[in-house]
Tab-separated table of C-alpha atoms (C1' of nucleotides) in Angstrom:
chain	number	residue	atom	x	y	z
A	96	UNK	CA	-25.713	10.885	6.189
A	97	UNK	CA	-22.734	11.156	4.374
A	98	UNK	CA	-19.018	11.372	5.255
A	99	UNK	CA	-18.802	11.200	9.082
A	100	UNK	CA	-15.898	9.002	9.539
A	101	UNK	CA	-14.493	7.313	6.266
A	102	UNK	CA	-12.110	4.598	6.784
A	103	UNK	CA	-8.862	5.506	5.448
A	104	UNK	CA	-8.792	2.522	3.350
A	105	UNK	CA	-12.196	2.903	1.869
A	106	UNK	CA	-11.199	5.442	-0.670
A	107	UNK	CA	-8.431	3.531	-2.191
A	108	UNK	CA	-10.800	0.760	-2.549
A	109	UNK	CA	-13.226	2.665	-4.209
A	110	UNK	CA	-10.958	3.386	-6.998
A	111	UNK	CA	-10.536	-0.490	-7.404
A	112	UNK	CA	-14.260	-0.848	-7.812
A	113	UNK	CA	-13.981	1.887	-10.342
A	114	UNK	CA	-11.650	0.111	-12.476
A	115	UNK	CA	-14.295	-2.877	-12.873
A	116	UNK	CA	-17.091	-0.621	-13.277
A	117	UNK	CA	-15.480	1.012	-16.170
A	118	UNK	CA	-15.087	-2.311	-17.922
A	119	UNK	CA	-18.619	-3.228	-18.010
A	120	UNK	CA	-21.804	-2.145	-19.693
A	121	UNK	CA	-23.149	1.307	-18.313
A	122	UNK	CA	-26.629	-0.096	-17.937
A	123	UNK	CA	-25.698	-3.378	-16.258
A	124	UNK	CA	-27.309	-4.211	-13.135
A	125	UNK	CA	-24.839	-5.398	-10.334
A	126	UNK	CA	-25.195	-6.392	-6.860
A	127	UNK	CA	-22.656	-5.963	-4.206
A	128	UNK	CA	-22.292	-9.723	-4.221
A	129	UNK	CA	-21.444	-10.013	-7.802
A	130	UNK	CA	-19.015	-6.967	-7.506
A	131	UNK	CA	-17.385	-8.783	-4.578
A	132	UNK	CA	-17.098	-12.093	-6.344
A	133	UNK	CA	-15.527	-10.282	-9.441
A	134	UNK	CA	-12.976	-8.331	-7.326
A	135	UNK	CA	-12.308	-10.999	-4.694
A	136	UNK	CA	-13.582	-9.192	-1.561
A	137	UNK	CA	-16.614	-9.391	0.462
A	138	UNK	CA	-19.999	-7.847	-0.269
A	139	UNK	CA	-20.490	-6.516	3.178
A	140	UNK	CA	-17.100	-4.659	2.701
A	141	UNK	CA	-18.223	-3.078	-0.516
A	142	UNK	CA	-21.548	-1.897	0.839
A	143	UNK	CA	-19.886	-0.625	3.858
A	144	UNK	CA	-17.332	1.235	1.777
A	145	UNK	CA	-20.215	2.927	-0.319
A	146	UNK	CA	-22.063	3.912	2.454
A	147	UNK	CA	-19.439	6.036	3.899
A	148	UNK	CA	-19.888	8.205	0.554
A	149	UNK	CA	-23.587	8.029	0.117
A	150	UNK	CA	-26.343	5.880	-0.994
A	151	UNK	CA	-26.121	4.573	-4.559
A	152	UNK	CA	-28.240	1.489	-4.785
A	153	UNK	CA	-31.684	0.467	-4.725
A	154	UNK	CA	-32.720	-2.405	-2.489
A	155	UNK	CA	-33.651	-5.652	-4.284
A	156	UNK	CA	-32.248	-4.352	-7.588
A	157	UNK	CA	-28.506	-3.479	-6.737
A	158	UNK	CA	-26.618	-0.963	-8.456
A	159	UNK	CA	-26.448	0.328	-11.961
A	160	UNK	CA	-22.979	0.192	-13.215
A	161	UNK	CA	-22.621	3.527	-15.024
A	162	UNK	CA	-24.657	5.343	-12.564
A	163	UNK	CA	-22.370	3.920	-9.576
A	164	UNK	CA	-19.353	4.649	-11.563
A	165	UNK	CA	-20.213	8.413	-11.850
A	166	UNK	CA	-21.104	8.715	-8.126
A	167	UNK	CA	-17.866	7.228	-6.894
A	168	UNK	CA	-15.961	9.302	-9.531
A	169	UNK	CA	-17.715	12.472	-7.990
A	170	UNK	CA	-16.991	11.238	-4.451
A	171	UNK	CA	-13.149	10.992	-5.213
A	172	UNK	CA	-13.214	14.205	-7.066
A	173	UNK	CA	-12.714	12.439	-10.401
A	174	UNK	CA	-15.294	14.368	-12.081
A	175	UNK	CA	-12.857	16.811	-13.447
A	176	UNK	CA	-9.363	16.957	-14.909
A	177	UNK	CA	-6.323	16.855	-12.733
A	178	UNK	CA	-3.002	18.387	-14.058
A	179	UNK	CA	0.075	16.819	-13.013
A	180	UNK	CA	3.776	17.644	-12.818
A	181	UNK	CA	6.398	14.844	-13.397
A	182	UNK	CA	9.694	15.384	-11.751
A	183	UNK	CA	12.236	12.978	-13.242
A	184	UNK	CA	11.717	11.972	-16.757
A	185	UNK	CA	13.632	8.863	-16.604
A	186	UNK	CA	12.392	5.198	-17.481
A	187	UNK	CA	10.160	5.123	-14.542
A	188	UNK	CA	8.761	8.657	-15.202
A	189	UNK	CA	8.085	7.544	-18.919
A	190	UNK	CA	6.524	4.265	-17.941
A	191	UNK	CA	3.987	6.126	-15.751
A	192	UNK	CA	3.509	8.638	-18.291
A	193	UNK	CA	2.474	5.897	-20.706
A	194	UNK	CA	0.060	4.454	-18.276
A	195	UNK	CA	-1.666	7.841	-17.714
A	196	UNK	CA	-1.937	8.522	-21.250
A	197	UNK	CA	-3.238	5.369	-22.458
A	198	UNK	CA	-6.005	5.227	-20.198
A	199	UNK	CA	-8.653	7.886	-20.869
A	200	UNK	CA	-7.939	9.010	-17.472
A	201	UNK	CA	-8.900	12.460	-15.893
A	202	UNK	CA	-5.096	13.212	-15.170
A	203	UNK	CA	-3.139	15.244	-17.582
A	204	UNK	CA	0.733	15.570	-17.307
A	205	UNK	CA	1.205	18.989	-17.974
A	206	UNK	CA	4.896	19.532	-17.567
A	207	UNK	CA	8.119	17.436	-16.884
A	208	UNK	CA	11.049	18.435	-15.015
A	209	UNK	CA	14.472	16.916	-15.350
A	210	UNK	CA	18.252	18.125	-14.824
A	211	UNK	CA	19.429	16.193	-17.844
A	212	UNK	CA	20.391	19.118	-20.593
A	213	UNK	CA	19.582	16.413	-23.242
A	214	UNK	CA	15.897	16.327	-22.196
A	215	UNK	CA	15.254	20.001	-21.343
A	216	UNK	CA	13.333	21.909	-23.945
A	217	UNK	CA	12.245	18.653	-25.775
A	218	UNK	CA	9.062	16.991	-25.713
A	219	UNK	CA	8.967	13.390	-24.323
A	220	UNK	CA	5.803	11.481	-25.155
A	221	UNK	CA	4.103	14.619	-25.749
A	222	UNK	CA	5.062	16.420	-22.594
A	223	UNK	CA	7.301	19.530	-22.478
A	224	UNK	CA	10.436	19.156	-20.302
A	225	UNK	CA	11.642	22.041	-18.138
A	226	UNK	CA	14.884	22.564	-15.870
A	227	UNK	CA	13.488	22.327	-12.154
A	228	UNK	CA	14.317	25.954	-11.568
A	229	UNK	CA	11.210	26.729	-13.864
A	230	UNK	CA	8.910	24.577	-11.350
A	231	UNK	CA	7.539	27.335	-9.253
A	232	UNK	CA	6.773	29.412	-12.245
A	233	UNK	CA	5.107	26.824	-14.262
A	234	UNK	CA	3.305	25.051	-11.598
A	235	UNK	CA	1.764	28.244	-10.481
A	236	UNK	CA	0.745	29.614	-13.800
A	237	UNK	CA	-0.677	26.032	-14.861
A	238	UNK	CA	-2.236	25.610	-11.509
A	239	UNK	CA	-0.900	22.188	-11.230
A	240	UNK	CA	-2.268	20.653	-7.896
A	241	UNK	CA	-0.332	17.085	-8.001
A	242	UNK	CA	3.318	16.295	-8.476
A	243	UNK	CA	4.611	12.703	-9.211
A	244	UNK	CA	8.338	12.148	-8.146
A	245	UNK	CA	10.076	9.763	-10.356
A	246	UNK	CA	13.546	11.048	-9.688
A	247	UNK	CA	16.379	8.865	-8.154
A	248	UNK	CA	16.546	8.391	-4.426
A	249	UNK	CA	19.188	11.209	-4.027
A	250	UNK	CA	17.054	13.766	-5.671
A	251	UNK	CA	13.675	12.770	-4.115
A	252	UNK	CA	13.713	15.061	-1.224
A	253	UNK	CA	14.943	18.198	-2.759
A	254	UNK	CA	12.248	17.453	-5.716
A	255	UNK	CA	9.682	17.409	-2.835
A	256	UNK	CA	10.991	20.469	-1.513
A	257	UNK	CA	10.632	22.365	-4.795
A	258	UNK	CA	7.311	21.032	-5.362
A	259	UNK	CA	6.191	22.486	-1.971
A	260	UNK	CA	7.612	25.788	-2.670
A	261	UNK	CA	5.758	26.010	-5.817
A	262	UNK	CA	2.620	25.432	-3.920
A	263	UNK	CA	1.735	22.014	-4.810
A	264	UNK	CA	-1.210	20.484	-2.891
A	265	UNK	CA	-0.381	16.638	-3.276
A	266	UNK	CA	2.697	14.531	-3.932
A	267	UNK	CA	3.178	10.981	-4.915
A	268	UNK	CA	6.798	9.723	-4.534
A	269	UNK	CA	7.477	6.835	-6.367
A	270	UNK	CA	11.451	6.973	-5.749
A	271	UNK	CA	12.835	4.374	-3.280
A	272	UNK	CA	13.138	6.902	-0.383
A	273	UNK	CA	10.544	8.579	1.904
A	274	UNK	CA	10.243	12.308	1.474
A	275	UNK	CA	9.023	14.447	4.111
A	276	UNK	CA	6.851	17.328	3.629
A	277	UNK	CA	4.760	19.907	5.690
A	278	UNK	CA	1.651	18.723	7.034
A	279	UNK	CA	-0.581	20.962	4.432
A	280	UNK	CA	0.600	19.017	1.718
A	281	UNK	CA	-0.708	15.458	1.240
A	282	UNK	CA	2.068	12.995	0.451
A	283	UNK	CA	2.156	9.443	-0.344
A	284	UNK	CA	5.065	7.271	-0.576
A	285	UNK	CA	4.461	4.532	-3.126
A	286	UNK	CA	7.408	2.294	-2.466
A	287	UNK	CA	7.718	-0.969	-4.530
A	288	UNK	CA	10.994	-2.011	-3.203
A	289	UNK	CA	9.781	-2.328	0.093
A	290	UNK	CA	7.067	-4.391	-1.265
A	291	UNK	CA	9.414	-6.672	-2.611
A	292	UNK	CA	11.318	-6.983	0.547
A	293	UNK	CA	8.463	-8.481	2.367
A	294	UNK	CA	7.763	-11.090	-0.261
A	295	UNK	CA	10.242	-13.482	1.090
A	296	UNK	CA	8.779	-13.194	4.476
A	297	UNK	CA	5.396	-14.299	3.213
A	298	UNK	CA	7.110	-17.141	1.175
A	299	UNK	CA	8.993	-18.559	3.985
A	300	UNK	CA	6.088	-18.251	6.438
A	301	UNK	CA	3.731	-19.688	4.011
A	302	UNK	CA	1.360	-21.156	6.652
A	303	UNK	CA	-0.081	-17.509	6.707
A	304	UNK	CA	-2.328	-18.301	3.700
A	305	UNK	CA	-5.478	-17.709	5.859
A	306	UNK	CA	-7.026	-14.960	3.531
A	307	UNK	CA	-6.564	-16.170	0.102
A	308	UNK	CA	-6.657	-13.589	-2.696
A	309	UNK	CA	-5.499	-10.622	-0.880
A	310	UNK	CA	-3.077	-7.901	-0.944
B	80	UNK	CA	8.386	-15.861	22.262
B	81	UNK	CA	8.521	-14.936	18.791
B	82	UNK	CA	5.854	-14.913	16.073
B	83	UNK	CA	2.557	-15.578	17.601
B	84	UNK	CA	0.301	-13.039	15.794
B	85	UNK	CA	2.294	-10.544	13.609
B	86	UNK	CA	0.513	-7.478	12.580
B	87	UNK	CA	-0.022	-7.920	8.758
B	88	UNK	CA	1.495	-4.409	8.389
B	89	UNK	CA	4.405	-4.969	10.744
B	90	UNK	CA	6.679	-6.800	8.447
B	91	UNK	CA	6.365	-4.070	5.870
B	92	UNK	CA	7.373	-1.499	8.373
B	93	UNK	CA	10.414	-3.493	9.280
B	94	UNK	CA	11.707	-3.153	5.586
B	95	UNK	CA	11.448	0.599	6.181
B	96	UNK	CA	13.475	0.553	9.410
B	97	UNK	CA	15.815	-1.619	7.367
B	98	UNK	CA	16.328	1.100	4.801
B	99	UNK	CA	17.404	3.609	7.487
B	100	UNK	CA	19.509	1.285	9.115
B	101	UNK	CA	21.638	0.711	6.123
B	102	UNK	CA	22.410	4.259	5.662
B	103	UNK	CA	24.072	4.605	9.291
B	104	UNK	CA	27.102	3.388	10.839
B	105	UNK	CA	27.079	-0.507	11.809
B	106	UNK	CA	28.206	0.443	15.165
B	107	UNK	CA	26.144	3.188	15.774
B	108	UNK	CA	23.823	3.113	18.976
B	109	UNK	CA	20.277	4.076	18.168
B	110	UNK	CA	17.142	4.200	20.431
B	111	UNK	CA	13.600	3.462	19.376
B	112	UNK	CA	12.933	7.136	20.055
B	113	UNK	CA	15.579	8.324	17.599
B	114	UNK	CA	14.722	5.950	14.876
B	115	UNK	CA	10.988	7.030	15.197
B	116	UNK	CA	12.255	10.615	14.783
B	117	UNK	CA	14.120	9.806	11.901
B	118	UNK	CA	11.198	7.828	10.182
B	119	UNK	CA	8.489	9.991	11.265
B	120	UNK	CA	6.705	7.316	13.165
B	121	UNK	CA	6.411	6.594	16.840
B	122	UNK	CA	8.700	4.858	19.198
B	123	UNK	CA	6.046	2.520	20.617
B	124	UNK	CA	5.212	1.407	17.280
B	125	UNK	CA	8.795	0.517	16.350
B	126	UNK	CA	9.447	-1.460	19.644
B	127	UNK	CA	6.067	-3.233	19.125
B	128	UNK	CA	6.843	-4.146	15.510
B	129	UNK	CA	10.104	-5.490	16.512
B	130	UNK	CA	8.658	-7.431	19.603
B	131	UNK	CA	6.819	-9.699	17.062
B	132	UNK	CA	9.973	-10.922	15.658
B	133	UNK	CA	12.307	-11.082	18.823
B	134	UNK	CA	14.281	-9.085	21.171
B	135	UNK	CA	16.775	-7.108	19.691
B	136	UNK	CA	17.857	-4.396	21.869
B	137	UNK	CA	19.335	-3.937	25.374
B	138	UNK	CA	17.522	-1.868	28.022
B	139	UNK	CA	18.894	1.507	28.692
B	140	UNK	CA	21.142	0.989	25.578
B	141	UNK	CA	18.805	0.735	22.762
B	142	UNK	CA	19.843	-0.902	19.572
B	143	UNK	CA	22.951	-1.287	17.559
B	144	UNK	CA	22.564	-0.449	14.049
B	145	UNK	CA	24.418	-3.326	12.417
B	146	UNK	CA	23.087	-5.966	14.610
B	147	UNK	CA	19.519	-4.894	14.424
B	148	UNK	CA	19.758	-4.609	10.607
B	149	UNK	CA	20.954	-8.244	10.479
B	150	UNK	CA	18.371	-9.420	12.757
B	151	UNK	CA	15.503	-7.826	10.703
B	152	UNK	CA	17.069	-9.136	7.682
B	153	UNK	CA	16.990	-12.607	9.041
B	154	UNK	CA	13.258	-12.054	10.221
B	155	UNK	CA	12.265	-11.066	6.774
B	156	UNK	CA	14.235	-13.924	4.947
B	157	UNK	CA	16.633	-11.549	3.528
B	158	UNK	CA	19.799	-13.455	4.670
B	159	UNK	CA	19.899	-15.019	1.287
B	160	UNK	CA	19.711	-14.274	-2.352
B	161	UNK	CA	16.293	-14.433	-3.892
B	162	UNK	CA	16.256	-15.019	-7.719
B	163	UNK	CA	13.509	-13.110	-9.615
B	164	UNK	CA	11.794	-13.529	-12.908
B	165	UNK	CA	10.690	-10.390	-14.639
B	166	UNK	CA	7.704	-10.743	-16.956
B	167	UNK	CA	7.628	-7.810	-19.443
B	168	UNK	CA	10.733	-6.101	-20.200
B	169	UNK	CA	9.268	-2.649	-21.186
B	170	UNK	CA	9.928	0.962	-19.574
B	171	UNK	CA	8.519	-0.175	-16.219
B	172	UNK	CA	10.307	-3.320	-16.040
B	173	UNK	CA	13.489	-1.855	-17.023
B	174	UNK	CA	13.039	0.980	-14.481
B	175	UNK	CA	12.587	-1.550	-11.725
B	176	UNK	CA	15.383	-3.433	-12.894
B	177	UNK	CA	17.578	-0.397	-12.604
B	178	UNK	CA	16.459	-0.051	-9.050
B	179	UNK	CA	17.367	-3.784	-8.108
B	180	UNK	CA	20.591	-3.438	-9.692
B	181	UNK	CA	21.848	-0.492	-8.200
B	182	UNK	CA	21.079	-1.252	-4.834
B	183	UNK	CA	23.263	-3.990	-3.298
B	184	UNK	CA	20.002	-5.808	-2.801
B	185	UNK	CA	19.496	-9.509	-2.143
B	186	UNK	CA	17.497	-9.725	-5.266
B	187	UNK	CA	18.805	-11.025	-8.563
B	188	UNK	CA	16.893	-10.807	-11.632
B	189	UNK	CA	17.812	-13.955	-13.234
B	190	UNK	CA	15.564	-14.048	-16.365
B	191	UNK	CA	13.281	-11.574	-18.329
B	192	UNK	CA	10.390	-12.531	-20.447
B	193	UNK	CA	8.845	-10.817	-23.337
B	194	UNK	CA	6.956	-11.516	-26.510
B	195	UNK	CA	8.710	-8.753	-28.488
B	196	UNK	CA	10.975	-10.853	-31.055
B	197	UNK	CA	13.378	-7.815	-30.977
B	198	UNK	CA	14.086	-8.556	-27.194
B	199	UNK	CA	14.165	-12.231	-27.062
B	200	UNK	CA	17.540	-13.850	-26.909
B	201	UNK	CA	19.099	-10.426	-26.223
B	202	UNK	CA	20.346	-9.221	-22.807
B	203	UNK	CA	18.920	-5.995	-21.445
B	204	UNK	CA	20.579	-4.340	-18.489
B	205	UNK	CA	22.511	-7.750	-18.124
B	206	UNK	CA	19.348	-9.888	-17.958
B	207	UNK	CA	18.790	-12.456	-20.662
B	208	UNK	CA	15.330	-12.220	-22.144
B	209	UNK	CA	13.385	-15.264	-23.342
B	210	UNK	CA	9.891	-16.052	-24.865
B	211	UNK	CA	7.184	-16.726	-22.142
B	212	UNK	CA	6.989	-20.220	-23.377
B	213	UNK	CA	10.090	-20.900	-21.950
B	214	UNK	CA	9.074	-19.736	-18.481
B	215	UNK	CA	8.100	-23.113	-16.953
B	216	UNK	CA	11.407	-24.735	-18.045
B	217	UNK	CA	13.622	-21.629	-16.890
B	218	UNK	CA	11.774	-20.824	-13.523
B	219	UNK	CA	12.127	-24.528	-12.607
B	220	UNK	CA	15.625	-25.084	-13.500
B	221	UNK	CA	16.816	-21.945	-11.875
B	222	UNK	CA	14.645	-22.371	-8.992
B	223	UNK	CA	13.138	-18.994	-9.280
B	224	UNK	CA	10.647	-18.329	-6.153
B	225	UNK	CA	9.468	-14.780	-7.374
B	226	UNK	CA	7.971	-13.180	-10.215
B	227	UNK	CA	7.402	-9.557	-10.956
B	228	UNK	CA	4.694	-8.674	-13.570
B	229	UNK	CA	5.558	-5.539	-15.457
B	230	UNK	CA	3.533	-6.274	-18.650
B	231	UNK	CA	0.702	-4.405	-19.811
B	232	UNK	CA	-2.715	-4.723	-18.319
B	233	UNK	CA	-4.158	-6.991	-21.087
B	234	UNK	CA	-1.247	-9.440	-20.715
B	235	UNK	CA	-1.218	-9.306	-16.650
B	236	UNK	CA	-3.455	-12.311	-16.003
B	237	UNK	CA	-1.927	-14.710	-18.580
B	238	UNK	CA	1.476	-13.756	-17.224
B	239	UNK	CA	0.501	-14.710	-13.702
B	240	UNK	CA	-1.019	-18.026	-14.921
B	241	UNK	CA	2.144	-19.003	-16.488
B	242	UNK	CA	4.055	-18.101	-13.345
B	243	UNK	CA	1.787	-20.169	-11.390
B	244	UNK	CA	2.077	-23.107	-13.871
B	245	UNK	CA	5.996	-22.663	-13.669
B	246	UNK	CA	5.693	-23.170	-9.838
B	247	UNK	CA	6.432	-19.690	-8.642
B	248	UNK	CA	5.847	-19.126	-4.960
B	249	UNK	CA	5.181	-15.319	-4.753
B	250	UNK	CA	3.974	-12.666	-7.505
B	251	UNK	CA	4.297	-8.954	-7.381
B	252	UNK	CA	1.971	-7.304	-10.028
B	253	UNK	CA	2.875	-3.951	-11.204
B	254	UNK	CA	0.517	-3.828	-14.048
B	255	UNK	CA	-2.519	-1.618	-13.545
B	256	UNK	CA	-4.852	-4.508	-13.037
B	257	UNK	CA	-5.332	-7.046	-10.433
B	258	UNK	CA	-4.566	-10.538	-11.203
B	259	UNK	CA	-6.070	-13.522	-9.353
B	260	UNK	CA	-3.952	-16.547	-8.402
B	261	UNK	CA	-4.505	-19.799	-6.401
B	262	UNK	CA	-4.182	-19.393	-2.455
B	263	UNK	CA	-1.117	-21.375	-2.422
B	264	UNK	CA	0.849	-18.497	-4.243
B	265	UNK	CA	1.386	-15.260	-2.428
B	266	UNK	CA	0.409	-12.321	-4.701
B	267	UNK	CA	0.578	-8.615	-4.143
B	268	UNK	CA	-0.874	-6.121	-6.374
B	269	UNK	CA	1.355	-2.963	-6.365
B	270	UNK	CA	-1.061	-0.614	-8.058
B	271	UNK	CA	0.185	2.839	-8.572
B	272	UNK	CA	-2.668	4.357	-10.508
B	273	UNK	CA	-5.133	3.716	-7.972
B	274	UNK	CA	-2.807	5.672	-5.444
B	275	UNK	CA	-2.969	8.476	-7.883
B	276	UNK	CA	-6.847	8.169	-8.037
B	277	UNK	CA	-7.362	8.699	-4.452
B	278	UNK	CA	-4.981	11.947	-4.241
B	279	UNK	CA	-7.829	14.233	-5.596
B	280	UNK	CA	-10.143	12.940	-2.642
B	281	UNK	CA	-7.485	13.873	-0.123
B	282	UNK	CA	-7.032	17.295	-1.649
B	283	UNK	CA	-10.558	18.212	-2.014
B	284	UNK	CA	-11.084	16.981	1.616
B	285	UNK	CA	-8.104	18.443	3.080
B	286	UNK	CA	-9.462	18.947	6.367
B	287	UNK	CA	-8.372	15.416	6.926
B	288	UNK	CA	-4.935	16.478	7.796
B	289	UNK	CA	-5.077	14.952	11.429
B	290	UNK	CA	-1.833	12.762	11.073
B	291	UNK	CA	0.883	14.670	9.466
B	292	UNK	CA	3.814	12.927	7.782
B	293	UNK	CA	1.847	9.832	6.788
B	294	UNK	CA	1.395	7.638	3.888
C	85	DG	C1'	18.800	6.776	34.996
C	86	DA	C1'	17.722	5.446	30.453
C	87	DG	C1'	15.318	2.748	27.356
C	88	DT	C1'	13.602	-2.000	26.104
C	89	DG	C1'	9.691	-5.208	25.926
C	90	DT	C1'	4.770	-6.039	26.772
C	91	DG	C1'	0.333	-6.616	28.974
C	92	DA	C1'	-3.790	-3.408	29.132
C	93	DA	C1'	-6.552	0.324	27.044
C	94	DT	C1'	-7.948	2.488	23.355
C	95	DG	C1'	-9.064	3.467	18.690
C	96	DT	C1'	-10.026	1.669	13.866
C	97	DA	C1'	-11.415	-1.394	10.565
C	98	DT	C1'	-14.210	-5.418	9.099
C	99	DT	C1'	-17.731	-8.724	9.634
C	100	DC	C1'	-22.438	-10.084	10.948
C	101	DA	C1'	-27.054	-9.800	10.846
C	102	DC	C1'	-31.284	-7.970	10.019
C	103	DA	C1'	-34.727	-3.862	9.542
C	104	DG	C1'	-36.625	-1.816	6.012
C	105	DC	C1'	-37.619	-0.616	1.149
C	106	DA	C1'	-38.566	-1.907	-3.860
D	89	DT	C1'	-38.582	-11.939	-2.081
D	90	DG	C1'	-34.099	-9.739	-2.965
D	91	DC	C1'	-30.727	-6.805	-1.743
D	92	DT	C1'	-29.344	-2.313	0.200
D	93	DG	C1'	-27.690	0.243	4.109
D	94	DT	C1'	-26.386	0.345	8.938
D	95	DG	C1'	-26.164	-0.291	13.880
D	96	DA	C1'	-23.947	-3.730	16.774
D	97	DA	C1'	-20.429	-7.136	17.295
D	98	DT	C1'	-16.084	-8.752	16.538
D	99	DA	C1'	-11.567	-8.644	15.023
D	100	DC	C1'	-7.331	-6.075	14.653
D	101	DA	C1'	-3.834	-2.458	15.052
D	102	DT	C1'	-1.842	1.395	17.665
D	103	DT	C1'	-0.984	3.676	21.658
D	104	DC	C1'	-0.135	4.036	26.686
D	105	DA	C1'	2.124	3.284	30.648
D	106	DC	C1'	5.046	0.671	33.615
D	107	DA	C1'	7.762	-3.187	35.289
D	108	DC	C1'	12.009	-4.734	34.691
D	109	DT	C1'	16.969	-4.878	32.937
D	110	DC	C1'	21.470	-2.773	32.180
DNA sequence: GAGTGTGAATGTATTCACAGCA
DNA sequence: TGCTGTGAATACATTCACACTC
């Protein structure tokens, strides 16, 4: 009954639902309709998304916020701590670092890597910074599964290569280039400049306002 | 022949093609096959994406890099300068600022807004910083169409509201919350923490490696 | 001969609508 | 009666395959 064919987009939306569920009372009752209203989506889509991962609600009663939250977290693998390596401890890296620290998230940045000698050996926002050549050793020893690349574009691919060599499982690339990795490593290019580049298109062709609060 | 029904995702991919085209010689001949190879996608998809916007190639010859680049830029509205307002001049804001300045992009950050008195009145990376109450005046006077929100989550919605009041056309929200805006404003939530939150799911269920270099 | 541009075929995601349970 | 969970219907996106042009 669970997990036959999961829409590639369903998982990412679960994390969205999660964010809302974290902000409301644990014991609160909530229906797919109310959740949809709050998030600007449709009730059917929420129920369908949830159905890919299991059955979490009670007919005629809806969902209980805290319980649903737990179950989604479990489905996404967020019921344990995920150590992270940060490659490139510049402005962007530190901005993301702040975000991850401030939330009581399940992600912990365990090591930073940077070529800048002024940073190596220091702690930045509580994170020890190493030279990239130490990556394989540290990532293996600390069993770090996820790497975030916040290096400049020129260094992105070599950062990815190093992470792969180090045995990383997944890579999130925030630099404005795409990186290519072997298929046994999960990678995601989170590219905000390309998001910016399409905005003019939507503004110029603003007849396209069929679906309202979208993204 | 142009622009009947454009796949919502086609536009964003064009900006990707663009990035590659900017890196090669203007006069270079390139086929959809070669472009696909370089970008890790399929030739058919590229041709289809391009076909939504016009006819850019020559049968048996392929495309000419510089010409194709120009035509895509025109199709996306990137053939002119787009002024931008940056709301929240913290680490994240400055990181994005660096990115936009370093590229010879068509985007120009014309004003920054921040509540921090130490920043107001100063120039940060060449951008003058104002108090948010000045937003309506400045955005109107400078005719700024796009706003980027890089404020903390708590301030994101009020930042969006201010931008809307100021007559902004499009909003890119980089804070880790969603913002809701009226349907006549185009908004896009670029949410990287939710990208991180699904990574564990993909790592745990790593049988899902059907499509290789994806994102 | 080589490579575009595009209808037709397939695959995937979203929405509808309702049976079934509390 | 109210709301979930889900097959069936629809809408949308991608891929295939080939007619057509240089």
